[in-house]
Tab-separated table of C-alpha atoms and ligand atoms in Angstrom:
chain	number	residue	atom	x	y	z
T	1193	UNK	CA	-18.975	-1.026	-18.366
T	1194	UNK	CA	-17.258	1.066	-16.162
T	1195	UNK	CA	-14.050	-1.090	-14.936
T	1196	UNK	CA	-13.340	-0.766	-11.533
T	1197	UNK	CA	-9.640	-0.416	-11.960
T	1198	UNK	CA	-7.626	0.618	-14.852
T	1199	UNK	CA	-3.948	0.323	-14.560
T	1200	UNK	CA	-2.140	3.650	-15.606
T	1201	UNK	CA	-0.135	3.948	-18.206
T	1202	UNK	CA	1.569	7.110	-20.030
T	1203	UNK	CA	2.447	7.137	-23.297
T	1204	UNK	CA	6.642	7.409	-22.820
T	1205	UNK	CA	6.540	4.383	-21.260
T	1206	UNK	CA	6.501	2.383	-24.648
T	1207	UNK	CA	9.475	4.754	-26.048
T	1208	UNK	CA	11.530	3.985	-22.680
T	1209	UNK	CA	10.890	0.539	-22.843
T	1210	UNK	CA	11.578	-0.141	-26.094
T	1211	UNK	CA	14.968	1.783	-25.443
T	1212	UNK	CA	15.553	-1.039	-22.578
T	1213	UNK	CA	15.007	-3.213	-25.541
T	1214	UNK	CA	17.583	-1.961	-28.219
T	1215	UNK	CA	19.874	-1.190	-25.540
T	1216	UNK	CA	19.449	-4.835	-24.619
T	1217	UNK	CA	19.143	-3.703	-20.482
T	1218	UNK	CA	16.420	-5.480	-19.414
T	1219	UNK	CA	17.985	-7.353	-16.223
T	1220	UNK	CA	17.456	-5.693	-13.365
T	1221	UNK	CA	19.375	-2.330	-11.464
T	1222	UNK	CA	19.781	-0.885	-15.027
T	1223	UNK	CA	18.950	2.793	-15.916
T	1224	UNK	CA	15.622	2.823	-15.146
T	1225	UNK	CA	15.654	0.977	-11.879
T	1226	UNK	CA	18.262	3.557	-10.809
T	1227	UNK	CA	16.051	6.587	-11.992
T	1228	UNK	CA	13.067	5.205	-10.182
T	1229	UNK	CA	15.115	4.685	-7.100
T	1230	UNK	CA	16.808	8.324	-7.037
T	1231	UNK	CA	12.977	9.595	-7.832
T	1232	UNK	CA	11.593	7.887	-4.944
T	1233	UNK	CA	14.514	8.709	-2.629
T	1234	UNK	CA	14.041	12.588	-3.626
T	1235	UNK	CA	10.391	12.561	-3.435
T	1236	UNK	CA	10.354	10.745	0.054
T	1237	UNK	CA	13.275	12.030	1.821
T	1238	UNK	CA	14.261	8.237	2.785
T	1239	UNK	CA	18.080	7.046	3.052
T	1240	UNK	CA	18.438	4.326	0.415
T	1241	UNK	CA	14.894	2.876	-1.982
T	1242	UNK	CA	15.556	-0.495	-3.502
T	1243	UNK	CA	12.924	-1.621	-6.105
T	1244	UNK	CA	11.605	-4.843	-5.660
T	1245	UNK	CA	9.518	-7.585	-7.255
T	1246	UNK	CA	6.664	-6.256	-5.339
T	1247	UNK	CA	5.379	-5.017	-2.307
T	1248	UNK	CA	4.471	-8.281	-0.926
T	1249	UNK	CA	8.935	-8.774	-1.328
T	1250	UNK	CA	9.889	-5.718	0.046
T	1251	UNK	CA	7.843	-6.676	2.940
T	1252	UNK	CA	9.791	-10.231	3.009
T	1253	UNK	CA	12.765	-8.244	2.592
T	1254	UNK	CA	12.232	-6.145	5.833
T	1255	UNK	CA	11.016	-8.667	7.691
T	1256	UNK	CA	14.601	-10.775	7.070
T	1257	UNK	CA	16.556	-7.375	7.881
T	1258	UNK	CA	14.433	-6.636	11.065
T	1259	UNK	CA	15.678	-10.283	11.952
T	1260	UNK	CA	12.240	-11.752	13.294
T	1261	UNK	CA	12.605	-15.209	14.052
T	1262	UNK	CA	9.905	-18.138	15.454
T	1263	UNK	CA	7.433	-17.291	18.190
T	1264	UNK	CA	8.472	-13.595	17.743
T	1265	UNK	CA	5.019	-11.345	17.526
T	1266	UNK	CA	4.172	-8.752	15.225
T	1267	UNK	CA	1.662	-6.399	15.769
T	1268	UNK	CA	-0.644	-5.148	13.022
T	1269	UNK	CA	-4.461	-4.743	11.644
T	1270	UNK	CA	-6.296	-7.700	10.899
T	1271	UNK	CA	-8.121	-5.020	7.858
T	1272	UNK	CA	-5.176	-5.720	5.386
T	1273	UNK	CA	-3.831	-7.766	2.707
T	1274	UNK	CA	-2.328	-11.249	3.484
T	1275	UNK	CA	0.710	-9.992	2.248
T	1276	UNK	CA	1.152	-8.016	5.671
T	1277	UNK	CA	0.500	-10.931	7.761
T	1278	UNK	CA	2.363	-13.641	5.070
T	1279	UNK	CA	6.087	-11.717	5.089
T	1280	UNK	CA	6.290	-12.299	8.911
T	1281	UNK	CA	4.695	-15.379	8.973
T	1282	UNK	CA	6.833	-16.906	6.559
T	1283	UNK	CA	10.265	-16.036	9.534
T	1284	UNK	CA	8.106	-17.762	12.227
T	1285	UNK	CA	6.573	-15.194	13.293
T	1286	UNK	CA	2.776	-14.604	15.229
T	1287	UNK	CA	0.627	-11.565	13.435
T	1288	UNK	CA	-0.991	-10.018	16.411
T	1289	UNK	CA	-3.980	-8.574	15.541
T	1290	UNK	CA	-5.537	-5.138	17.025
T	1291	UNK	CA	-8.639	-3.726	15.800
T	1292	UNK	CA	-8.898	-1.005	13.457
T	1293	UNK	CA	-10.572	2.531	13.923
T	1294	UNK	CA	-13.510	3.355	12.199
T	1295	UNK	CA	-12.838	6.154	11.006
T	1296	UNK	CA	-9.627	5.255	9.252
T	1297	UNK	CA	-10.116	2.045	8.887
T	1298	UNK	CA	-6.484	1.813	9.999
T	1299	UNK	CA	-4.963	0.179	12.983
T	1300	UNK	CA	-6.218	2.197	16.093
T	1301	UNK	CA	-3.130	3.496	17.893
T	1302	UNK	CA	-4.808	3.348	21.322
T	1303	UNK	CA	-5.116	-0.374	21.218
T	1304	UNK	CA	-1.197	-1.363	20.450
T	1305	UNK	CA	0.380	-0.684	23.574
T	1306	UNK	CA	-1.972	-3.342	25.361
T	1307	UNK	CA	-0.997	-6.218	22.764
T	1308	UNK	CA	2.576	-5.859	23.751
T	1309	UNK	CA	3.974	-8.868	25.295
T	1310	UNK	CA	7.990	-9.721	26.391
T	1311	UNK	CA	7.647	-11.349	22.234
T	1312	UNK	CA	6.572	-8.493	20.671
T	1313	UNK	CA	9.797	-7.160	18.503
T	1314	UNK	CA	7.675	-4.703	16.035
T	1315	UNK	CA	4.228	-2.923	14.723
T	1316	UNK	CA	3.412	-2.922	11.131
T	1317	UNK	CA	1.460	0.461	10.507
T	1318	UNK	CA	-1.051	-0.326	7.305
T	1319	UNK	CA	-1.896	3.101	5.450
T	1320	UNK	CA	-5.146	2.313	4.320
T	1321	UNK	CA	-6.556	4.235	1.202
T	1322	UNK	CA	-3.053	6.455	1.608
T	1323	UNK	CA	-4.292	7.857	4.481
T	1324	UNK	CA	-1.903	8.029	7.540
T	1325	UNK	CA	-1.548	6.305	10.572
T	1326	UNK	CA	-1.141	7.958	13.813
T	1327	UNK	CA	2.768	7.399	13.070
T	1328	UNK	CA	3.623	9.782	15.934
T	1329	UNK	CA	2.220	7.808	18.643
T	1330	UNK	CA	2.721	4.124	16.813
T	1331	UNK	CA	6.926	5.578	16.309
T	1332	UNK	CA	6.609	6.728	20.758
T	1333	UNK	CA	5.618	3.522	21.433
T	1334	UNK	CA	7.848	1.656	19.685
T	1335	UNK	CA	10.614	3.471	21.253
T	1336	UNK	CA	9.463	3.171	24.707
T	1337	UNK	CA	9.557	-0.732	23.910
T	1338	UNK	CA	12.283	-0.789	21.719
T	1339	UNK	CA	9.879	-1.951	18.774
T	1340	UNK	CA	10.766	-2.017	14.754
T	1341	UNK	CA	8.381	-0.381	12.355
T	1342	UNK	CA	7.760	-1.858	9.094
T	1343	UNK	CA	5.132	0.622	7.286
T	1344	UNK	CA	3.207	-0.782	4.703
T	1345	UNK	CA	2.555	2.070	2.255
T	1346	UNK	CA	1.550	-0.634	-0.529
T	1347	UNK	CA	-1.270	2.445	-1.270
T	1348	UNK	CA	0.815	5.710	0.158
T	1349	UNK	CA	3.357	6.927	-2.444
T	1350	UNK	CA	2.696	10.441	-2.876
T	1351	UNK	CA	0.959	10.349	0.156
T	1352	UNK	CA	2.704	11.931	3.470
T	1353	UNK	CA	1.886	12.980	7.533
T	1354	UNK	CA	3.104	15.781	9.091
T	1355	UNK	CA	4.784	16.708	6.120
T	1356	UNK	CA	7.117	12.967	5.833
T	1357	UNK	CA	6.091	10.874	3.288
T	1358	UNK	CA	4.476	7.739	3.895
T	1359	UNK	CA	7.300	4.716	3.733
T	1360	UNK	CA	9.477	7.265	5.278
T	1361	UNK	CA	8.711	7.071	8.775
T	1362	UNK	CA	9.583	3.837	10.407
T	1363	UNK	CA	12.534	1.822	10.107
T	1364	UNK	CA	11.370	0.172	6.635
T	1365	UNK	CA	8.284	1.121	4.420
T	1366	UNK	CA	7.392	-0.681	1.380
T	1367	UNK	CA	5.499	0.641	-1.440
T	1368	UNK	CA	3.710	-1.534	-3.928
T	1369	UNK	CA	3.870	-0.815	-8.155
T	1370	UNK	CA	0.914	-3.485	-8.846
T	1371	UNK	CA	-1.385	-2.356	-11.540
T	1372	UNK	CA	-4.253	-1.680	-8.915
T	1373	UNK	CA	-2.177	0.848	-7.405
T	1374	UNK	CA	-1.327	4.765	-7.720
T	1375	UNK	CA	1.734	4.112	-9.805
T	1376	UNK	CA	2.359	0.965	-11.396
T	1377	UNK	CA	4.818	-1.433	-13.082
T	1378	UNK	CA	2.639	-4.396	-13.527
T	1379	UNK	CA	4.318	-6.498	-10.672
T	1380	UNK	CA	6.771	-4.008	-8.172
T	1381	UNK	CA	7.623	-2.368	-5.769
T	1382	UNK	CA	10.223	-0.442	-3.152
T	1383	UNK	CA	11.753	-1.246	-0.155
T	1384	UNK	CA	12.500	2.262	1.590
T	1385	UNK	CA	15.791	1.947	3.940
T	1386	UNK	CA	15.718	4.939	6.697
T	1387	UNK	CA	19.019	4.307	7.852
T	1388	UNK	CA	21.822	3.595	5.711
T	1389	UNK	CA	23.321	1.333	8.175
T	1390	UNK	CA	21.166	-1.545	6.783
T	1391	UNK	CA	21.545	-1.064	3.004
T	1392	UNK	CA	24.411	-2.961	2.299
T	1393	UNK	CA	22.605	-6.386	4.125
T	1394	UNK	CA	19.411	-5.194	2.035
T	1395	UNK	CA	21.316	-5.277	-1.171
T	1396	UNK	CA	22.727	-8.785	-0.344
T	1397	UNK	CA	18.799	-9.681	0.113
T	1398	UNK	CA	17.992	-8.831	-2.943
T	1399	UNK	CA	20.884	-10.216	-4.521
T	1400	UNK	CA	20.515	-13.867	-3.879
T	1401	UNK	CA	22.630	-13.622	-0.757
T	1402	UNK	CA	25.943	-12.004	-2.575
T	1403	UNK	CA	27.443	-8.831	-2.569
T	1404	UNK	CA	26.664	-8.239	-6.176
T	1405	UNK	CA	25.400	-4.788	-5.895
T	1406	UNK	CA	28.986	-3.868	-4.747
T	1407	UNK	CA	30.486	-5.819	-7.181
T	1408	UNK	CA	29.087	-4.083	-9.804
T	1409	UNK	CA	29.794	-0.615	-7.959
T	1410	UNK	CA	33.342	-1.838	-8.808
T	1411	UNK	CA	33.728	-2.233	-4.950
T	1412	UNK	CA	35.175	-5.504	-5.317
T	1413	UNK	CA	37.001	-7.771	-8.113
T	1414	UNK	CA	34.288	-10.550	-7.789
T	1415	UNK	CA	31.632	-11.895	-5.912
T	1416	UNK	CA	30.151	-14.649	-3.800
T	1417	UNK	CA	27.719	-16.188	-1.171
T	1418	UNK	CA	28.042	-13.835	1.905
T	1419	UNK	CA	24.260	-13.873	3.430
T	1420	UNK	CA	20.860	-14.870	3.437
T	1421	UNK	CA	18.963	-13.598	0.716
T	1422	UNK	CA	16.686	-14.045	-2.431
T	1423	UNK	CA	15.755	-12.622	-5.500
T	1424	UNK	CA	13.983	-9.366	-5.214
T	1425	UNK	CA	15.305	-7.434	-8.780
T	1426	UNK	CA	12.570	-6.186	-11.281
T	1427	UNK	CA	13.363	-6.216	-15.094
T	1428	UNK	CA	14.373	-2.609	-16.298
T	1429	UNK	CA	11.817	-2.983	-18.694
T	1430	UNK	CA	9.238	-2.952	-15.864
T	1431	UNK	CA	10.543	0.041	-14.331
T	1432	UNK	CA	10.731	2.154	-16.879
T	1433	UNK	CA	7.316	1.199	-17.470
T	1434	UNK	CA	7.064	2.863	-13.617
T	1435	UNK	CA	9.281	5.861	-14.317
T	1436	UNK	CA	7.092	6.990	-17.434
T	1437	UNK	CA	4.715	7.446	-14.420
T	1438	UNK	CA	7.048	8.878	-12.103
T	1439	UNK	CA	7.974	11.962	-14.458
T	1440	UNK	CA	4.502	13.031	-14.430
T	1441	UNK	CA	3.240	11.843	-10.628
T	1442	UNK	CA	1.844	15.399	-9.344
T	1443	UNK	CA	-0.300	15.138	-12.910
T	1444	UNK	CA	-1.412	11.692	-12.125
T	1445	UNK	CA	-1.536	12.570	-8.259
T	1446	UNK	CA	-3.607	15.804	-8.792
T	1447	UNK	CA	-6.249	13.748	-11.639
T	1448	UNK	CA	-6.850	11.358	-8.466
T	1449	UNK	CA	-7.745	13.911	-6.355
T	1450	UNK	CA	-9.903	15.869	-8.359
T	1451	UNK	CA	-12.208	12.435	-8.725
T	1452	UNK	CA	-11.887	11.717	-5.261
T	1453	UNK	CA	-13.260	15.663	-4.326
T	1454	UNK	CA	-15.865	14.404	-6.943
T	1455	UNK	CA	-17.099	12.121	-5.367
T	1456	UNK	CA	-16.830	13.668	-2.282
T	1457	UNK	CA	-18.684	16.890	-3.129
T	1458	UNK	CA	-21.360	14.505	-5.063
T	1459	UNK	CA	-22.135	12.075	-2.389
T	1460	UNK	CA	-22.104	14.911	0.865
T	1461	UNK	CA	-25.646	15.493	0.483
T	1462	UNK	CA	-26.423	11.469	1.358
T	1463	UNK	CA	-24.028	11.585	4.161
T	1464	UNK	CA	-25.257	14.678	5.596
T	1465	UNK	CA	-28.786	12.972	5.463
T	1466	UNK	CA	-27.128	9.751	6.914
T	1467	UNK	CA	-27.376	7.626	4.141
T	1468	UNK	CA	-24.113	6.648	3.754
T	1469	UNK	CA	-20.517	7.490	5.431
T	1470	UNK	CA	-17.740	8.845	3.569
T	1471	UNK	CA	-13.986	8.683	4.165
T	1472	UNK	CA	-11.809	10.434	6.901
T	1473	UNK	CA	-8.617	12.055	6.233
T	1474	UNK	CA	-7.776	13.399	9.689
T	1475	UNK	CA	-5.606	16.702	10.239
T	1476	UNK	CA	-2.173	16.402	9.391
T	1477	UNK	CA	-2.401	13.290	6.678
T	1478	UNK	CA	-1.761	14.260	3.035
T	1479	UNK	CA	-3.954	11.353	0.916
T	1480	UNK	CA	-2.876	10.310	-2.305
T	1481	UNK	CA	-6.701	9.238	-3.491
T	1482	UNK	CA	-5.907	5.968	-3.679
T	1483	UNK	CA	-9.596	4.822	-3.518
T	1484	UNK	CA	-12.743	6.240	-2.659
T	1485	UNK	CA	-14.801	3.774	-0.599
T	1486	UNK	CA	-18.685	4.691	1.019
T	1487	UNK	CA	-19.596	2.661	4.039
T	1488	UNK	CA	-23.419	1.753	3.952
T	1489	UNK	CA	-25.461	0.357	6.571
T	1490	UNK	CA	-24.452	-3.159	6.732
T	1491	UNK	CA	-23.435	-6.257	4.770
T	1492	UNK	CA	-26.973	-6.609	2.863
T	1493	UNK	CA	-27.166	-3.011	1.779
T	1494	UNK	CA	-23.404	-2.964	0.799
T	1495	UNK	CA	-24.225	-6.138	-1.632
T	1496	UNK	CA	-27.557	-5.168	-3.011
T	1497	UNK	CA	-25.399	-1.764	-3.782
T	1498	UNK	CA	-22.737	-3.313	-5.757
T	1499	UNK	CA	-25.575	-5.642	-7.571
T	1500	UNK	CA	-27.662	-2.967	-8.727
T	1501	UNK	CA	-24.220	-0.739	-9.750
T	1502	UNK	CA	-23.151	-3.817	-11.454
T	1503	UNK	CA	-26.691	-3.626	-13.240
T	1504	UNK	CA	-25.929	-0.330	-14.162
T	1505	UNK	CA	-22.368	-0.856	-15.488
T	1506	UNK	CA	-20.592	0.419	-13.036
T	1507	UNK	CA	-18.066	-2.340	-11.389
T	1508	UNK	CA	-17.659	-1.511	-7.359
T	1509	UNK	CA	-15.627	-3.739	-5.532
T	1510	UNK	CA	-14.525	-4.774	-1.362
T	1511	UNK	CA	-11.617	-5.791	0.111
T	1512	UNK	CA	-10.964	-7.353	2.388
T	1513	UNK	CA	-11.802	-10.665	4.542
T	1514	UNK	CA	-10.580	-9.777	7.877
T	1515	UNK	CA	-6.943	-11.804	8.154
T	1516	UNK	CA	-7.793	-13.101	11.744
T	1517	UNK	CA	-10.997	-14.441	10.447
T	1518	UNK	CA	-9.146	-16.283	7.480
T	1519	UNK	CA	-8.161	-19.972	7.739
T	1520	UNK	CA	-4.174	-19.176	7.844
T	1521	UNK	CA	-5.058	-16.381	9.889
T	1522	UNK	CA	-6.616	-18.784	12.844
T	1523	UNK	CA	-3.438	-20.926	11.891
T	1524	UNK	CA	-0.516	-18.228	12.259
T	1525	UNK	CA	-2.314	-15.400	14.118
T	1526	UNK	CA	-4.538	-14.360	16.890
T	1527	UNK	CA	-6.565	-11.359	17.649
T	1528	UNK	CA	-6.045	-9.207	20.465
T	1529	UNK	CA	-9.087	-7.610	21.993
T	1530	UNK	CA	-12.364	-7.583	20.995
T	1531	UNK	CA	-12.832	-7.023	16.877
T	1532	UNK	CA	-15.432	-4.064	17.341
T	1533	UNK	CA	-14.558	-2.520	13.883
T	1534	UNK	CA	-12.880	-4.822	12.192
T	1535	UNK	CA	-15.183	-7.278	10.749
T	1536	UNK	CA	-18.283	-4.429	11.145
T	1537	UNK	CA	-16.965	-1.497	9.141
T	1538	UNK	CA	-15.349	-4.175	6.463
T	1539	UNK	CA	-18.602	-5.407	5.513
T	1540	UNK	CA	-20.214	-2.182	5.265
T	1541	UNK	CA	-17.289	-0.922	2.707
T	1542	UNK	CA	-17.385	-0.462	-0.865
T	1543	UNK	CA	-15.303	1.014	-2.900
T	1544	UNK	CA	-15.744	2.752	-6.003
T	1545	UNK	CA	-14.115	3.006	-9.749
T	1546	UNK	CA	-10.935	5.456	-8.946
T	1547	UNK	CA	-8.141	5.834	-11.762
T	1548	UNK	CA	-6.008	7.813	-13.656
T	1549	UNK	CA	-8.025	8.857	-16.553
T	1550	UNK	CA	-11.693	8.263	-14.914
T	1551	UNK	CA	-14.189	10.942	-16.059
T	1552	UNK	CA	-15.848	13.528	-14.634
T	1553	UNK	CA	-18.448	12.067	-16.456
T	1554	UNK	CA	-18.643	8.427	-15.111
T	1555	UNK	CA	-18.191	10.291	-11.792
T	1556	UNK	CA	-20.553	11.838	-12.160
T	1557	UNK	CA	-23.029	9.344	-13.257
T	1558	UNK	CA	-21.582	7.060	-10.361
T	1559	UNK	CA	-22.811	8.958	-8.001
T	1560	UNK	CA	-26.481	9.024	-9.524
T	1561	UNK	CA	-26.600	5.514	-9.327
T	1562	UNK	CA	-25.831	5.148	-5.727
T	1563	UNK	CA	-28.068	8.249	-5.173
T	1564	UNK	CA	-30.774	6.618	-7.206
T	1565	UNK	CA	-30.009	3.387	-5.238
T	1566	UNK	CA	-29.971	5.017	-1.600
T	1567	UNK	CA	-33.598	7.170	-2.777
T	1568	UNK	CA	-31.949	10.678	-2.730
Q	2925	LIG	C1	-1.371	-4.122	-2.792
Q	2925	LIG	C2	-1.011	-4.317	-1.382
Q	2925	LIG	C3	0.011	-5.186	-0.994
Q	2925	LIG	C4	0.728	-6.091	-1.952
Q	2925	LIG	O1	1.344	-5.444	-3.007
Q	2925	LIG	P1	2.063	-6.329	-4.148
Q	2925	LIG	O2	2.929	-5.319	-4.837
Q	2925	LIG	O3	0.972	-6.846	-5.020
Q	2925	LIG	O4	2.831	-7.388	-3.506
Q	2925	LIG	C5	0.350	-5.250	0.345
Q	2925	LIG	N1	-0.291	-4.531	1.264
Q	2925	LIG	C6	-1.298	-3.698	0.943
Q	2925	LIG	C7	-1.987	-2.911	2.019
Q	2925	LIG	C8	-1.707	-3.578	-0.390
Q	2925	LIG	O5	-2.709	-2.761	-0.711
């Protein structure tokens, strides 16, 4: 069987964590949750990085520091994990849906400035597949409104527009270490701070609400209860699992890329005959090769795909149900516009095996399936 995920690991990661181990640092902001943190804020440019528990708590984490509060709206793609929607949500806040562009499959920049009402207070750019937004026209509108960005770059580390990395660009990005992505540290992830004036209420987040962090900067003689806030600290252990991967990332990065150009190169010939759509990276955007998805025809042709790859050993996979769609999506959201890609282009999507350490090979072979499949 060829898995459709494998999660990546390098082999310094057991020698780092065991070090965690004999050192007996395995709370969290130890050594490796500081190397991680000065990696990502090299490689990204940002202010301050704070790992987190995940991406779906970094997100949680912004959303407290942008200060959302009931009735506010948020607006974002309905295309996206419920952790997107859920952060927000969870301060009271209304996901306002747009619809996504098809060839993207992010949110469609031409449709935002419509859904803004006297409530709206910020836009939540997903990077889907690592592939950019259209962050200069999502960052002009939000200043002509006086809008918050909160990018989710769950899939974009490594991944950049313009030349900025993703996570970089708005006023908070989060990036997500969950073993289905890039870089991984089982459960994790990074809250990226672009201006410094918000770190030290970030660090009280994270801290349960104290001003630990400065505490143990020797900043002050003790600590206490000065905010809101929550637990947000990773073990050490888990990041140096991460920072094994961070060492090598343009090796890992560059082994992506040369299966997603695989696939790419393989699979032209169908599109070119109009058998199948492949993905857009449009001028300007930097991928990461996150996944490598094929749109068929519709819903019935995407399925009978993945069955007959499935028969073949090959596990393909789709994401996602539409949020607005979604029970707790009708509950705590609503759509804006008409969904003319959103639901469509989802159920058309499928993506395929993509990891550090995939084959040429089962590439290879992949791609003679769906070929076989699509009677090329
Ligand atoms: C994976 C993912 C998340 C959640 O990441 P966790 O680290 O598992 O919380 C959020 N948003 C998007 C777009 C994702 O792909």
């Amino acid at each position: 069987m060829i898995n459709f995920n494998v999660p990546p690991y390098v082999e310094t990661a057991a020698e780092y964590i065991q070090e965690c181990v004999k050192n007996q640092k395995i709370c969290g902001d130890g050594p490796y949750t500081a190397k991680c943190s000065r990696w990502i804020e090299e490689h990204t440019g940002t202010a301050k990085c704070l790992l987190t528990t995940s991406c779906t708590h970094a997100t949680e984490m912004a959303a407290l520091l942008t200060g959302v509060g009931e009735g506010d709206e948020v607006i974002m793609p309905s295309y996206t994990f419920v952790s997107t929607a859920n952060a927000f949500v969870l301060r009271g806040a209304v996901p306002v849906f747009v619809d996504i562009r098809p060839d993207t499959m992010n949110i469609d920049e031409t449709k935002i400035e419509a859904a803004i009402t006297d409530k709206t207070k910020g836009i939540v750019p997903v990077h889907y597949a690592g592939v950019s937004c259209e962050m200069d026209t999502i960052m002009e509108i939000a200043g002509r409104h006086d809008l918050w960005v909160v990018e989710d770059a769950a899939q974009g580390v490594m991944a950049s527009y313009k030349g900025k990395a993703l996570g970089s660009i708005g006023d908070f990005g989060c990036f997500s270490f969950h073993e289905t992505k890039n870089y991984s540290m089982g459960e994790g992830g990074a809250l990226l701070i672009r201006d410094a004036a918000y770190v030290e209420e970030a660090e009280i987040i994270r801290e349960k609400g104290t001003n630990r962090s400065k505490y143990f900067r020797g900043q002050i003689d003790k600590y206490s209860w000065v905010g809101r806030g929550s637990s947000y600290l990773p073990s050490d252990m888990n990041a140096a699992y991460l920072y094994s991967q961070l060492e090598i990332a343009e090796k890992i990065n560059e082994a992506r890329l040369a299966c997603w150009r695989r696939y790419y190169e393989n699979l032209s010939p169908l599109r070119d005959a109009g058998k199948l759509e492949l993905p857009v990276v449009p001028e300007g955007c930097t991928h990461n090769a996150h996944m490598f998805y094929i749109k068929l025809k519709d819903l019935e042709q995407r399925e009978a795909l993945k069955a007959f790859l499935y028969q073949n050993g090959i596990l393909a996979v789709f994401h996602y149900v539409p949020l607005h769609t979604a029970a707790a999506g009708k509950k705590y959201g609503r759509f804006h516009g008409e969904d003319i890609y959103t639901t469509k282009e989802s159920e058309r999507l499928l993506r395929l095996p993509l990891y550090y350490g995939l084959s040429m090979e089962n590439v290879d072979y992949i791609c003679g399936r769906v070929k076989e499949f699509l009677g090329a």
